[in-house]
Coordinates of C-alpha atoms in Angstrom, one line a residue:
Chain A
M1 CA -24.7 4.3 163.9
D2 CA -22.1 1.8 162.4
E3 CA -21.6 2.2 158.3
Y4 CA -22.4 -1.1 155.9
M5 CA -21.8 -1.5 152.4
L6 CA -24.3 -3.2 150.2
I7 CA -22.7 -4.8 147.4
F8 CA -24.8 -4.8 144.4
R9 CA -23.4 -8.6 142.8
H10 CA -25.4 -9.2 139.2
Q11 CA -26.3 -12.6 138.2
D12 CA -25.1 -12.1 134.8
G13 CA -23.3 -8.8 133.7
T14 CA -23.4 -9.9 130.1
K15 CA -26.3 -9.3 129.7
I16 CA -27.2 -6.0 127.6
A17 CA -30.6 -3.9 128.6
S18 CA -32.5 -1.4 126.1
P19 CA -31.2 2.6 126.5
E20 CA -35.0 2.3 128.0
Q21 CA -34.7 -0.2 130.6
I22 CA -31.3 1.8 132.0
Q23 CA -33.0 4.3 132.7
I24 CA -35.2 3.0 134.3
W25 CA -33.2 1.3 136.7
M26 CA -31.5 5.0 136.6
K27 CA -34.4 6.7 138.1
Q28 CA -35.4 4.3 140.0
T29 CA -31.7 3.7 141.8
M30 CA -31.8 7.4 141.7
D31 CA -35.0 6.9 144.2
W32 CA -33.7 4.9 146.2
I33 CA -30.5 5.9 147.0
G34 CA -33.0 9.7 147.5
G35 CA -34.6 7.5 150.3
I36 CA -31.9 6.9 151.8
S37 CA -30.5 10.2 151.9
A38 CA -33.9 12.1 152.3
Q39 CA -32.7 10.1 156.4
G40 CA -29.7 11.5 156.7
K41 CA -28.6 7.8 155.9
F42 CA -26.4 7.7 152.4
V43 CA -22.8 7.8 153.1
E44 CA -21.2 7.2 150.1
G45 CA -21.4 4.7 146.6
N46 CA -20.9 4.2 143.0
G47 CA -21.4 2.6 139.5
L48 CA -18.7 -0.4 138.4
P49 CA -19.2 0.0 135.3
F50 CA -18.5 -3.7 133.2
D51 CA -16.3 -1.7 130.4
D52 CA -12.5 -2.1 131.0
S53 CA -11.8 -3.6 133.5
K54 CA -9.5 -6.2 134.4
V55 CA -8.8 -9.3 137.1
V56 CA -5.4 -10.0 138.5
W57 CA -4.8 -13.2 139.5
H58 CA -2.1 -14.7 141.7
Q59 CA 1.4 -14.1 139.7
G60 CA 0.8 -11.3 137.8
V61 CA -1.5 -13.0 135.3
V62 CA -4.2 -10.9 133.7
T63 CA -7.8 -11.9 132.6
D64 CA -9.8 -8.9 130.3
G65 CA -13.4 -7.8 132.1
P66 CA -14.9 -9.3 135.7
F67 CA -16.5 -12.0 134.2
G68 CA -13.7 -14.4 133.6
E69 CA -14.8 -18.0 134.4
I70 CA -17.4 -16.8 136.8
K71 CA -20.4 -15.3 135.1
E72 CA -21.7 -13.3 138.0
T73 CA -19.7 -9.7 138.6
I74 CA -20.2 -6.3 141.0
G75 CA -22.0 -3.9 139.2
G76 CA -22.3 -1.2 142.3
Y77 CA -22.2 -0.4 146.1
I78 CA -23.0 2.5 148.6
V79 CA -22.4 3.0 151.6
V80 CA -24.9 3.6 154.5
K81 CA -25.3 4.2 158.2
A82 CA -27.1 2.2 160.2
G83 CA -27.8 0.8 163.5
S84 CA -28.0 -1.9 162.3
I85 CA -27.2 -5.0 160.3
E86 CA -31.3 -5.4 160.3
E87 CA -31.4 -1.4 159.1
A88 CA -29.2 -2.6 156.4
V89 CA -30.3 -5.0 155.4
E90 CA -33.6 -3.0 154.7
F91 CA -32.0 -0.4 152.6
A92 CA -30.5 -3.4 151.0
K93 CA -34.3 -4.4 150.0
G94 CA -35.2 -1.0 148.6
C95 CA -32.4 -2.1 145.4
P96 CA -33.8 -1.8 142.3
V97 CA -31.1 -4.6 141.5
L98 CA -33.4 -7.3 143.1
Q99 CA -35.9 -6.7 140.5
G100 CA -33.3 -8.9 138.2
D101 CA -33.6 -12.8 139.3
G102 CA -30.8 -14.4 140.0
N103 CA -29.2 -10.8 141.5
S104 CA -28.6 -10.2 145.4
V105 CA -27.3 -7.7 147.5
E106 CA -24.4 -8.4 149.5
V107 CA -24.6 -6.4 152.6
R108 CA -21.2 -6.3 154.7
K109 CA -20.1 -3.8 157.9
I110 CA -16.4 -2.1 156.5
A111 CA -14.3 -2.4 159.7
K112 CA -14.8 1.7 161.9
G113 CA -13.5 1.9 165.3
D114 CA -12.6 -1.1 165.8
G115 CA -9.6 -0.6 167.3
V116 CA -7.1 -1.4 164.3
H117 CA -8.9 0.2 161.3
K118 CA -9.7 4.3 161.1
Chain B
M1 CA -31.2 64.3 149.8
Q2 CA -31.2 66.1 152.4
Q3 CA -29.1 66.0 155.4
P4 CA -31.2 64.1 158.0
E5 CA -31.5 60.6 155.1
L6 CA -28.0 61.2 153.9
I7 CA -25.8 60.5 157.1
P8 CA -27.6 57.0 157.7
H9 CA -27.3 56.6 154.2
L10 CA -23.5 57.3 154.1
F11 CA -22.6 55.6 156.8
R12 CA -24.7 51.5 154.8
T13 CA -22.5 52.6 152.3
E14 CA -19.4 54.4 153.3
Y15 CA -18.6 52.7 156.5
R16 CA -18.1 49.3 155.6
K17 CA -15.3 51.0 152.8
I18 CA -13.2 53.0 155.6
I19 CA -13.5 50.5 157.7
A20 CA -11.5 48.0 155.9
V21 CA -9.6 50.4 154.0
L22 CA -8.4 51.6 158.1
C23 CA -8.4 47.4 159.4
K24 CA -6.3 46.3 156.4
R25 CA -3.4 48.9 156.7
F26 CA -3.5 48.4 160.7
G27 CA -4.4 45.1 161.1
F28 CA -6.4 42.8 163.6
V29 CA -5.0 44.0 166.5
E30 CA -6.4 47.8 165.7
I31 CA -9.4 46.9 164.6
E32 CA -11.3 48.6 167.2
T33 CA -9.1 51.9 166.8
A34 CA -10.2 51.5 163.4
E35 CA -14.1 50.8 164.7
D36 CA -13.8 54.2 166.8
I37 CA -12.0 56.2 163.0
A38 CA -15.0 55.2 160.9
S39 CA -17.5 56.4 164.2
D40 CA -15.9 59.5 164.8
T41 CA -15.6 60.8 161.0
F42 CA -19.2 60.2 161.5
M43 CA -19.9 61.9 164.8
L44 CA -18.3 64.8 163.0
A45 CA -19.7 64.9 159.8
A46 CA -23.4 65.0 161.7
Q47 CA -21.7 68.3 164.2
T48 CA -20.4 69.5 161.0
W49 CA -22.6 69.5 158.4
S50 CA -25.2 70.4 160.4
L51 CA -24.1 74.0 160.9
K52 CA -22.1 73.9 158.2
G53 CA -24.9 73.0 155.5
I54 CA -23.5 69.7 153.7
P55 CA -20.1 69.9 151.5
P56 CA -20.1 69.7 147.6
N57 CA -18.9 66.4 147.6
P58 CA -20.2 64.2 151.3
V59 CA -18.2 61.8 150.2
A60 CA -15.0 63.2 149.5
W61 CA -14.9 64.6 152.8
L62 CA -15.7 61.7 154.7
Y63 CA -12.4 60.4 152.9
T64 CA -10.8 63.1 153.9
V65 CA -11.4 63.8 158.0
A66 CA -10.7 59.7 158.6
K67 CA -7.4 60.0 156.2
N68 CA -6.4 62.5 158.2
K69 CA -7.6 60.5 161.4
A70 CA -5.9 57.5 160.2
K71 CA -1.8 59.6 160.2
N72 CA -2.9 61.0 163.8
F73 CA -3.3 57.1 165.4
L74 CA -0.4 56.0 162.2
H75 CA 1.9 59.3 164.2
Q76 CA 1.2 58.8 167.0
Q77 CA 1.8 54.9 166.7
A78 CA 4.7 55.6 165.3
T79 CA 6.3 57.9 168.0
F80 CA 5.5 55.6 170.2
T81 CA 7.0 52.7 168.8
N82 CA 10.2 54.2 167.3
K83 CA 10.9 55.4 171.6
I84 CA 10.1 52.5 172.5
V85 CA 9.7 49.0 170.6
P86 CA 11.6 49.8 167.7
A87 CA 11.6 47.7 164.6
T88 CA 8.0 46.4 164.8
S89 CA 5.4 44.7 162.1
T90 CA 3.8 47.3 160.8
A91 CA 6.3 48.3 158.7
E92 CA 5.5 46.0 156.1
N93 CA 2.6 47.6 153.7
S94 CA 5.5 50.4 154.8
A95 CA 7.4 49.5 151.6
T96 CA 4.9 50.3 148.8
I97 CA 2.1 53.2 150.4
P98 CA 4.5 55.8 152.2
E99 CA 4.4 55.8 155.9
Y100 CA 0.9 58.0 156.7
E101 CA -0.3 57.8 153.1
I102 CA -4.0 56.1 153.2
D103 CA -4.7 54.7 150.0
L104 CA -9.0 54.8 150.0
S105 CA -8.8 54.5 145.7
P106 CA -12.2 52.8 144.1
Q107 CA -9.4 49.4 144.0
N108 CA -8.1 50.0 147.2
I109 CA -11.7 49.5 148.9
N110 CA -12.5 46.8 147.1
D111 CA -9.6 44.7 147.9
S112 CA -9.5 45.0 151.5
Q113 CA -13.8 44.8 151.3
L114 CA -12.8 41.5 149.7
Q115 CA -9.6 40.6 152.1
M116 CA -11.8 41.0 155.2
M117 CA -14.7 38.4 153.6
F118 CA -12.1 35.9 153.7
A119 CA -10.0 36.9 157.5
I120 CA -13.8 36.9 158.7
C121 CA -15.5 34.3 158.1
H122 CA -12.3 32.7 158.5
P123 CA -12.9 28.6 159.8
T124 CA -11.4 29.5 163.1
I125 CA -14.4 31.9 163.5
A126 CA -17.3 30.2 165.5
V127 CA -20.5 31.0 162.9
E128 CA -22.6 33.1 164.6
A129 CA -19.6 35.3 164.6
Q130 CA -18.4 35.0 161.2
I131 CA -22.4 37.0 161.0
G132 CA -22.3 39.5 163.7
L133 CA -19.2 40.2 162.0
S134 CA -19.7 39.9 158.5
L135 CA -23.3 42.6 159.5
R136 CA -21.0 45.0 161.4
I137 CA -17.8 45.1 159.0
L138 CA -18.5 44.2 156.1
C139 CA -22.2 45.6 155.3
G140 CA -21.5 48.6 158.2
F141 CA -25.5 47.3 160.3
G142 CA -25.7 48.9 163.3
I143 CA -25.8 47.3 166.9
E144 CA -29.4 48.0 167.3
E145 CA -30.3 46.9 164.0
I146 CA -27.8 42.9 164.1
A147 CA -30.0 43.1 167.9
D148 CA -33.3 43.2 165.6
A149 CA -32.0 41.1 163.4
F150 CA -31.4 38.3 165.7
L151 CA -34.6 39.6 168.4
T152 CA -31.8 39.9 170.5
N153 CA -30.1 42.6 172.4
K154 CA -28.1 44.9 171.9
E155 CA -26.1 43.8 174.9
T156 CA -25.8 40.2 173.7
I157 CA -24.3 41.4 170.2
N158 CA -21.7 43.8 171.0
K159 CA -20.1 40.4 174.0
R160 CA -20.9 38.1 170.8
L161 CA -18.5 40.7 168.6
F162 CA -15.9 41.6 171.8
R163 CA -15.5 38.0 171.7
A164 CA -14.8 38.0 168.1
K165 CA -12.7 40.2 167.8
E166 CA -10.6 38.9 170.4
K167 CA -10.6 35.5 168.5
L168 CA -9.2 37.9 165.2
R169 CA -6.6 38.7 167.4
E170 CA -5.3 36.4 168.7
E171 CA -5.5 33.6 165.2
N172 CA -3.7 36.7 164.4
I173 CA -5.2 35.8 161.1
P174 CA -4.5 37.6 158.5
I175 CA -5.7 40.1 156.6
E176 CA -5.5 39.0 152.1
L177 CA -7.0 36.9 149.7
P178 CA -5.8 33.1 150.0
G179 CA -3.5 31.8 147.9
I180 CA -4.3 29.2 144.4
T181 CA -4.7 26.5 146.2
E182 CA -6.3 27.1 149.3
I183 CA -9.1 29.2 147.6
D184 CA -11.5 26.6 146.6
E185 CA -11.4 25.8 150.8
R186 CA -11.9 29.2 152.3
L187 CA -14.3 30.6 149.2
H188 CA -16.3 27.0 150.6
S189 CA -16.9 29.3 154.5
V190 CA -16.9 32.7 152.7
L191 CA -19.9 31.4 150.9
A192 CA -21.6 29.3 153.5
T193 CA -21.5 32.5 155.6
I194 CA -23.0 34.9 153.2
Y195 CA -25.5 32.1 151.9
L196 CA -26.8 32.5 156.1
L197 CA -26.7 35.9 156.4
F198 CA -28.9 35.5 152.8
S199 CA -31.1 32.7 155.1
E200 CA -31.3 34.9 158.0
G201 CA -32.8 37.1 156.2
Y202 CA -35.6 34.5 154.3
Y203 CA -36.6 33.2 156.5
S204 CA -36.3 35.5 159.9
I205 CA -39.5 35.1 162.3
S206 CA -38.4 38.8 162.4
N207 CA -41.6 41.1 161.7
N208 CA -39.2 43.7 159.9
K209 CA -39.3 43.5 156.3
T210 CA -37.2 46.6 155.5
L211 CA -34.3 44.9 157.9
R212 CA -35.8 41.3 156.1
K213 CA -34.7 42.1 152.9
E214 CA -31.9 44.6 154.0
L215 CA -29.7 41.3 155.0
C216 CA -30.3 39.3 152.0
F217 CA -29.4 41.9 149.5
E218 CA -26.3 42.8 151.1
A219 CA -25.5 39.3 151.2
M220 CA -26.3 39.2 147.0
R221 CA -24.1 42.5 147.0
L222 CA -21.1 41.0 148.8
C223 CA -21.5 37.7 146.1
N224 CA -21.2 39.6 143.4
M225 CA -18.7 41.1 144.8
L226 CA -16.6 37.6 145.1
V227 CA -18.1 37.5 141.3
E228 CA -16.9 40.9 140.2
N229 CA -13.5 39.5 140.9
K230 CA -10.8 36.7 138.3
H231 CA -9.5 35.5 142.2
T232 CA -12.4 34.4 143.1
N233 CA -15.2 34.5 140.1
K234 CA -15.4 30.5 141.1
P235 CA -19.0 28.1 139.2
P236 CA -20.2 28.3 143.6
V237 CA -19.8 31.5 143.8
N238 CA -22.1 32.5 140.5
A239 CA -24.4 28.9 141.4
L240 CA -25.2 31.2 144.9
L241 CA -26.1 34.5 143.5
S242 CA -28.4 32.4 141.6
L243 CA -30.5 30.8 144.1
M244 CA -30.1 33.9 145.8
C245 CA -31.4 36.0 142.6
F246 CA -34.4 33.7 142.1
H247 CA -35.6 33.3 146.4
A248 CA -35.1 37.2 146.0
S249 CA -37.1 37.2 143.4
R250 CA -40.6 35.9 145.4
F251 CA -39.4 38.4 148.1
E252 CA -42.3 41.1 147.9
A253 CA -44.4 37.9 146.4
R254 CA -44.5 35.7 149.8
I255 CA -44.4 37.7 152.9
N256 CA -48.3 40.5 152.8
E257 CA -48.1 43.6 154.5
Q258 CA -48.9 42.0 158.3
G259 CA -45.2 40.4 157.4
E260 CA -47.1 37.1 157.0
L261 CA -45.7 34.3 155.0
I262 CA -47.7 33.4 152.4
L263 CA -47.4 30.1 150.1
Y264 CA -46.2 29.6 147.5
D265 CA -49.0 28.6 145.7
E266 CA -50.6 31.5 147.2
Q267 CA -48.8 33.7 145.5
D268 CA -49.0 36.7 143.7
T269 CA -47.4 36.0 140.6
S270 CA -47.4 38.9 138.8
L271 CA -45.4 39.8 142.5
W272 CA -42.9 38.0 141.9
D273 CA -39.4 40.1 140.6
A274 CA -39.2 39.5 136.7
D275 CA -35.4 40.9 136.9
L276 CA -34.2 38.6 139.6
I277 CA -35.6 36.2 138.1
S278 CA -33.8 36.2 134.5
K279 CA -30.2 37.3 136.7
G280 CA -30.6 34.3 138.4
S281 CA -30.5 32.7 135.3
Y282 CA -27.7 34.0 133.4
F283 CA -25.5 33.4 137.0
L284 CA -27.0 29.8 137.0
N285 CA -25.5 29.6 133.2
C286 CA -22.1 31.0 134.9
S287 CA -22.0 29.0 136.6
A288 CA -22.6 26.3 134.3
T289 CA -18.5 25.6 134.2
G290 CA -16.2 23.4 135.3
N291 CA -15.9 19.5 136.7
Q292 CA -17.6 21.1 140.1
L293 CA -21.7 20.5 141.2
S294 CA -22.1 21.7 144.9
K295 CA -24.7 22.1 147.1
Y296 CA -25.4 25.3 145.3
H297 CA -25.2 24.6 142.0
L298 CA -28.4 21.7 142.8
E299 CA -30.5 24.4 145.6
A300 CA -30.1 27.9 141.8
A301 CA -31.5 24.3 140.0
I302 CA -34.2 23.3 142.1
A303 CA -35.3 27.2 142.5
Y304 CA -34.8 27.4 138.4
W305 CA -38.0 25.1 139.0
S306 CA -39.6 27.2 142.2
T307 CA -39.9 30.2 139.4
Q308 CA -41.7 28.2 137.1
K309 CA -45.2 27.4 137.9
D310 CA -46.8 25.3 136.3
D311 CA -47.5 22.0 137.4
T312 CA -45.8 19.7 135.2
H313 CA -44.8 15.8 135.9
E314 CA -40.8 16.9 133.7
K315 CA -40.9 19.6 136.5
W316 CA -41.5 17.6 139.3
E317 CA -39.1 14.5 137.7
T318 CA -36.5 17.0 137.6
V319 CA -37.0 18.6 141.2
L320 CA -36.5 15.2 142.8
Q321 CA -33.2 13.7 141.4
L322 CA -32.2 17.5 142.1
Y323 CA -33.0 17.5 145.6
N324 CA -32.1 13.1 145.7
R325 CA -28.2 14.7 144.6
L326 CA -28.8 17.1 146.4
L327 CA -29.3 15.6 149.5
R328 CA -26.6 13.1 148.6
I329 CA -23.9 15.6 149.6
E330 CA -26.0 17.4 151.9
Y331 CA -28.8 16.3 154.9
S332 CA -31.0 18.5 156.1
P333 CA -34.5 18.1 157.5
I334 CA -36.3 20.9 154.9
A335 CA -34.1 19.6 151.9
A336 CA -36.2 16.0 153.1
L337 CA -39.1 16.4 153.4
N338 CA -39.5 19.0 149.9
R339 CA -37.7 15.5 148.0
T340 CA -41.0 14.1 149.6
F341 CA -42.8 16.8 148.3
A342 CA -41.7 16.3 145.0
L343 CA -41.7 12.5 145.2
S344 CA -45.3 12.2 145.8
K345 CA -45.6 15.2 142.8
A346 CA -44.0 12.8 140.3
N347 CA -43.5 9.4 141.6
G348 CA -47.3 9.7 143.6
K349 CA -48.8 9.8 146.3
Q350 CA -48.5 6.1 148.3
E351 CA -45.0 6.0 147.9
A352 CA -44.6 9.6 149.6
I353 CA -46.3 8.4 152.1
I354 CA -43.7 5.2 152.5
E355 CA -41.4 7.5 152.5
A356 CA -42.3 10.1 154.1
E357 CA -43.3 7.6 157.3
K358 CA -39.5 6.9 157.6
L359 CA -38.0 9.9 158.0
Q360 CA -39.9 10.3 161.4
L361 CA -38.7 14.4 162.0
T362 CA -41.1 13.7 164.9
S363 CA -40.1 17.3 166.4
N364 CA -40.9 19.5 163.3
H365 CA -43.9 20.7 162.3
F366 CA -43.4 20.6 158.4
Y367 CA -42.8 16.8 159.0
Y368 CA -47.0 16.2 159.8
T369 CA -48.0 19.1 157.5
L370 CA -47.1 17.5 154.7
L371 CA -47.9 14.2 156.4
G372 CA -51.4 15.4 156.0
E373 CA -50.7 17.2 152.5
L374 CA -50.1 13.4 151.6
Y375 CA -52.7 12.3 153.3
K376 CA -55.6 14.2 152.3
G377 CA -58.1 12.6 149.6
I378 CA -56.3 9.7 150.9
D379 CA -57.5 9.1 154.5
N380 CA -58.7 12.2 156.1
V381 CA -58.8 11.1 159.5
K382 CA -54.8 10.5 159.7
A383 CA -54.0 14.0 157.2
R384 CA -56.6 15.1 159.9
L385 CA -54.7 14.0 163.2
H386 CA -51.4 14.3 160.8
F387 CA -52.1 18.6 160.3
E388 CA -53.4 18.0 164.8
K389 CA -49.9 17.5 165.1
A390 CA -48.2 19.8 163.5
L391 CA -50.7 22.6 165.2
S392 CA -49.1 21.4 168.1
L393 CA -46.0 21.5 167.2
A394 CA -46.0 25.2 165.6
K395 CA -44.0 27.4 167.1
T396 CA -45.1 31.7 165.3
S397 CA -48.5 32.3 165.3
T398 CA -48.0 32.7 161.4
D399 CA -47.1 28.5 161.5
K400 CA -50.1 28.1 163.0
A401 CA -52.2 30.1 161.2
T402 CA -51.4 28.7 157.8
I403 CA -52.0 25.0 159.4
Q404 CA -55.2 25.8 160.5
K405 CA -56.7 26.7 157.2
K406 CA -55.1 23.4 156.2
V407 CA -56.9 22.0 159.3
D408 CA -60.3 23.7 158.4
Q409 CA -60.3 22.6 154.8
L410 CA -61.0 18.7 155.6
T411 CA -64.3 19.8 156.7
S412 CA -65.5 21.6 154.4

């Protein structure tokens, strides 16, 4: 069984949601992760808050926020166990982030057991 | 107390103390000697007391006899050592205690028992052996009782204990409290063993209700010892004790006279032990310090909600979120099934059916019982098929009877 990272990509990280809306998303996210965990397939995960973020560029240039010129940003990730990329994609389809227009979940296999990475 | 009951009673309370102190004094190399001395002491008590009557202070009598026997052993050993192998490792302890003194003070008994707990629950010892040794050495259970608890025979238990003791010697496991840097990690395996001991009693299919209850209360006693010591009184320890109190509060309600399981919904709540519930709440509060959230915290919080019989949305939403977090820390099929049940209560049956079907725990009769419950009232034909599948997988007659009742309710 391989591990896949599901990366939550937000179209516009500068949008501000109401506390009620955040609470609903929170519950949906917890239930979604709970469902993956109930299948014994959850490895780890975390949210990446937009506050207190910087981007470090070539030659030590540092800018505010992850946004800069592009609006799209990463809001969090989870790592799941899956037998195939298709199974990992099925998990990703349930991600509440996808309710936002233009948002996406990137599914990437984690390089483990390839003889190079531990 | 009359003599016939007194000796078994004292055996249960004092044997483990004598063993712990002697083991600590001699080291695991001489664990069998320690056991022999403790057993001989009780044998002598049985013989002497039946002839001469019970002494005024039976416990002091036992300690004196055990001390003398231990001193004789140390004396013989010293004679042997001095003549044959000078300078051995036993010299370490003798700096603080006069050479042949055996310290059976309450303080040393308590310290030795705690240290033994950590030694027996050492990660290098197989879990099954840890439980056997705990029952024998920390709880003073007889071999027959241990065999009963594991639904096996005395010979198997003796073999298992023998191998475990050999391992303790081979690994040269020190009888001491771990240092501050190690304590959390070592506590982890001590707590795991205590919880297994409790579960052995709580979920055992043995019909011996008294024995099952004793296993549970012994596990709680060991955990309580950890709570009472300032080095081991950590949040997860309190959480585990809380969890066990909440579970144990339903002990009388969940098993009937025939030793059969009574489901939660059908339990007579007047049989729930209010005292244990309030103890559970107390330790749950004590566990709410620091920044460590252990699985015991989550399980204790879930167990707290189980003591609240109201069927409110708030309750099930909270329980669902607790299970979501618990499963992230540690997956288990039973937690996955319980989580799905909470999901049906909080988010509705339709969603829960979709989630349940993803679990694919197809060798587990609880899985099909849950699916049957979820389909009940939505698609009774499917519900029936699932209950029947559960029936074919159930092993005990109690489980079969419980599921049969559900099938019958569908048709009526």
